[in-house]
């Protein structure tokens, strides 16, 4: 079975994005959720992932509201495929009006 972690960086402030709620789904089923730590990380979401398609939803609206910053993206949804047994890392580079992601290691 595969494992999953994530990391959120605030590109405008140049710092880790603390206290971002991230929820993991497979289809409509919510599997797990967590909140980023002081380093903007969640070290583990779900105990293990079988092959399939998953979605991470980042509550960016609440994060920016806590900073009194308007955002165009109240949430960011990243859909990805688990195809082999390994560790998957899904980072999010975030600003109020843009975001980027990639498969990390």
PDB file of C-alpha atoms in Angstrom:
ATOM      1  CA  UNK A   1       0.000   0.000   0.000  1.00  0.00           C
ATOM      2  CA  UNK A   2       1.074   3.584  -0.644  1.00  0.00           C
ATOM      3  CA  UNK A   3       1.434   6.524   1.728  1.00  0.00           C
ATOM      4  CA  UNK A   4       0.696  10.223   1.219  1.00  0.00           C
ATOM      5  CA  UNK A   5       2.005  13.534   2.540  1.00  0.00           C
ATOM      6  CA  UNK A   6       1.550  17.169   1.548  1.00  0.00           C
ATOM      7  CA  UNK A   7       3.231  20.542   2.009  1.00  0.00           C
ATOM      8  CA  UNK A   8       1.765  24.027   1.457  1.00  0.00           C
ATOM      9  CA  UNK A   9       3.966  27.055   0.824  1.00  0.00           C
ATOM     10  CA  UNK A  10       2.683  30.632   0.749  1.00  0.00           C
ATOM     11  CA  UNK A  11       4.446  32.100  -2.299  1.00  0.00           C
ATOM     12  CA  UNK A  12       3.578  35.714  -1.438  1.00  0.00           C
ATOM     13  CA  UNK A  13       4.852  35.613   2.126  1.00  0.00           C
ATOM     14  CA  UNK A  14       7.659  33.182   1.326  1.00  0.00           C
ATOM     15  CA  UNK A  15       6.757  31.018   4.305  1.00  0.00           C
ATOM     16  CA  UNK A  16       5.077  27.695   5.045  1.00  0.00           C
ATOM     17  CA  UNK A  17       1.286  27.967   5.091  1.00  0.00           C
ATOM     18  CA  UNK A  18       0.288  27.005   8.628  1.00  0.00           C
ATOM     19  CA  UNK A  19      -3.173  25.812   9.680  1.00  0.00           C
ATOM     20  CA  UNK A  20      -4.476  24.895   6.212  1.00  0.00           C
ATOM     21  CA  UNK A  21      -7.104  22.160   6.440  1.00  0.00           C
ATOM     22  CA  UNK A  22      -6.575  19.452   3.819  1.00  0.00           C
ATOM     23  CA  UNK A  23      -9.116  16.707   3.121  1.00  0.00           C
ATOM     24  CA  UNK A  24      -8.462  13.488   1.193  1.00  0.00           C
ATOM     25  CA  UNK A  25     -11.220  11.898  -0.911  1.00  0.00           C
ATOM     26  CA  UNK A  26     -11.582   8.825  -3.074  1.00  0.00           C
ATOM     27  CA  UNK A  27     -14.610   9.526  -5.233  1.00  0.00           C
ATOM     28  CA  UNK A  28     -17.230  11.039  -2.916  1.00  0.00           C
ATOM     29  CA  UNK A  29     -15.854   9.246   0.154  1.00  0.00           C
ATOM     30  CA  UNK A  30     -13.849  11.328   2.607  1.00  0.00           C
ATOM     31  CA  UNK A  31     -10.906   9.234   3.772  1.00  0.00           C
ATOM     32  CA  UNK A  32      -8.987  11.580   6.063  1.00  0.00           C
ATOM     33  CA  UNK A  33      -8.230  15.199   6.867  1.00  0.00           C
ATOM     34  CA  UNK A  34      -5.552  17.140   8.656  1.00  0.00           C
ATOM     35  CA  UNK A  35      -4.148  20.604   9.224  1.00  0.00           C
ATOM     36  CA  UNK A  36      -0.719  21.795   8.159  1.00  0.00           C
ATOM     37  CA  UNK A  37       1.813  22.263  10.947  1.00  0.00           C
ATOM     38  CA  UNK A  38       4.278  25.115  11.575  1.00  0.00           C
ATOM     39  CA  UNK A  39       6.316  23.936   8.581  1.00  0.00           C
ATOM     40  CA  UNK A  40       3.222  23.807   6.328  1.00  0.00           C
ATOM     41  CA  UNK A  41       3.282  19.997   6.285  1.00  0.00           C
ATOM     42  CA  UNK A  42       1.013  17.078   6.918  1.00  0.00           C
ATOM     43  CA  UNK A  43       3.254  14.058   7.233  1.00  0.00           C
ATOM     44  CA  UNK A  44       0.603  11.406   6.668  1.00  0.00           C
ATOM     45  CA  UNK A  45      -2.932  11.339   5.311  1.00  0.00           C
ATOM     46  CA  UNK A  46      -4.767   7.999   5.466  1.00  0.00           C
ATOM     47  CA  UNK A  47      -2.981   4.909   6.707  1.00  0.00           C
ATOM     48  CA  UNK A  48      -2.484   3.436   3.254  1.00  0.00           C
ATOM     49  CA  UNK A  49      -3.706   4.007  -0.297  1.00  0.00           C
ATOM     50  CA  UNK A  50      -4.670   1.327  -2.774  1.00  0.00           C
ATOM     51  CA  UNK A  51      -4.254   2.015  -6.499  1.00  0.00           C
ATOM     52  CA  UNK A  52      -6.879   4.455  -7.754  1.00  0.00           C
ATOM     53  CA  UNK A  53      -7.798   8.104  -8.184  1.00  0.00           C
ATOM     54  CA  UNK A  54      -7.755  10.432  -5.177  1.00  0.00           C
ATOM     55  CA  UNK A  55      -8.417  14.118  -4.534  1.00  0.00           C
ATOM     56  CA  UNK A  56      -6.881  16.507  -2.017  1.00  0.00           C
ATOM     57  CA  UNK A  57      -8.966  19.578  -1.171  1.00  0.00           C
ATOM     58  CA  UNK A  58      -7.091  22.476   0.424  1.00  0.00           C
ATOM     59  CA  UNK A  59      -9.239  25.010   2.349  1.00  0.00           C
ATOM     60  CA  UNK A  60      -7.389  28.047   1.063  1.00  0.00           C
ATOM     61  CA  UNK A  61     -10.310  30.417   1.715  1.00  0.00           C
ATOM     62  CA  UNK A  62     -10.083  29.967   5.486  1.00  0.00           C
ATOM     63  CA  UNK A  63      -6.288  30.258   5.357  1.00  0.00           C
ATOM     64  CA  UNK A  64      -6.383  33.614   3.559  1.00  0.00           C
ATOM     65  CA  UNK A  65      -9.355  34.867   5.615  1.00  0.00           C
ATOM     66  CA  UNK A  66      -7.249  34.301   8.721  1.00  0.00           C
ATOM     67  CA  UNK A  67      -4.703  36.694   7.219  1.00  0.00           C
ATOM     68  CA  UNK A  68      -7.392  39.200   6.126  1.00  0.00           C
ATOM     69  CA  UNK A  69      -6.444  38.612   2.490  1.00  0.00           C
ATOM     70  CA  UNK A  70      -8.959  38.244  -0.345  1.00  0.00           C
ATOM     71  CA  UNK A  71      -8.472  35.223  -2.587  1.00  0.00           C
ATOM     72  CA  UNK A  72      -9.847  34.140  -5.937  1.00  0.00           C
ATOM     73  CA  UNK A  73      -9.533  30.463  -4.950  1.00  0.00           C
ATOM     74  CA  UNK A  74     -11.517  29.601  -1.787  1.00  0.00           C
ATOM     75  CA  UNK A  75     -10.362  26.013  -2.215  1.00  0.00           C
ATOM     76  CA  UNK A  76      -7.861  24.148  -4.313  1.00  0.00           C
ATOM     77  CA  UNK A  77      -8.622  20.628  -5.461  1.00  0.00           C
ATOM     78  CA  UNK A  78      -5.813  18.392  -6.719  1.00  0.00           C
ATOM     79  CA  UNK A  79      -6.742  15.057  -8.285  1.00  0.00           C
ATOM     80  CA  UNK A  80      -3.999  12.474  -8.653  1.00  0.00           C
ATOM     81  CA  UNK A  81      -3.545   8.793  -9.458  1.00  0.00           C
ATOM     82  CA  UNK A  82      -1.916   6.184  -7.243  1.00  0.00           C
ATOM     83  CA  UNK A  83      -0.516   3.647  -9.692  1.00  0.00           C
ATOM     84  CA  UNK A  84       2.207   1.827  -7.814  1.00  0.00           C
ATOM     85  CA  UNK A  85       3.217   1.094  -4.252  1.00  0.00           C
ATOM     86  CA  UNK A  86       5.342   4.031  -3.072  1.00  0.00           C
ATOM     87  CA  UNK A  87       5.220   7.247  -1.073  1.00  0.00           C
ATOM     88  CA  UNK A  88       3.323  10.082  -2.778  1.00  0.00           C
ATOM     89  CA  UNK A  89       3.976  13.716  -1.864  1.00  0.00           C
ATOM     90  CA  UNK A  90       1.687  16.445  -3.230  1.00  0.00           C
ATOM     91  CA  UNK A  91       3.042  19.961  -2.557  1.00  0.00           C
ATOM     92  CA  UNK A  92       0.998  23.117  -3.149  1.00  0.00           C
ATOM     93  CA  UNK A  93       2.585  26.490  -3.912  1.00  0.00           C
ATOM     94  CA  UNK A  94      -0.078  29.060  -3.077  1.00  0.00           C
ATOM     95  CA  UNK A  95      -0.893  32.741  -3.552  1.00  0.00           C
ATOM     96  CA  UNK A  96      -4.258  34.544  -3.390  1.00  0.00           C
ATOM     97  CA  UNK A  97      -4.632  34.524  -7.182  1.00  0.00           C
ATOM     98  CA  UNK A  98      -2.609  31.523  -8.365  1.00  0.00           C
ATOM     99  CA  UNK A  99      -1.440  28.073  -7.347  1.00  0.00           C
ATOM    100  CA  UNK A 100       0.875  25.355  -8.611  1.00  0.00           C
ATOM    101  CA  UNK A 101       1.430  21.730  -7.708  1.00  0.00           C
ATOM    102  CA  UNK A 102       3.637  18.849  -8.741  1.00  0.00           C
ATOM    103  CA  UNK A 103       4.451  15.284  -7.730  1.00  0.00           C
ATOM    104  CA  UNK A 104       7.064  15.605  -5.059  1.00  0.00           C
ATOM    105  CA  UNK A 105       9.261  13.013  -3.459  1.00  0.00           C
TER     106      UNK A 105
END
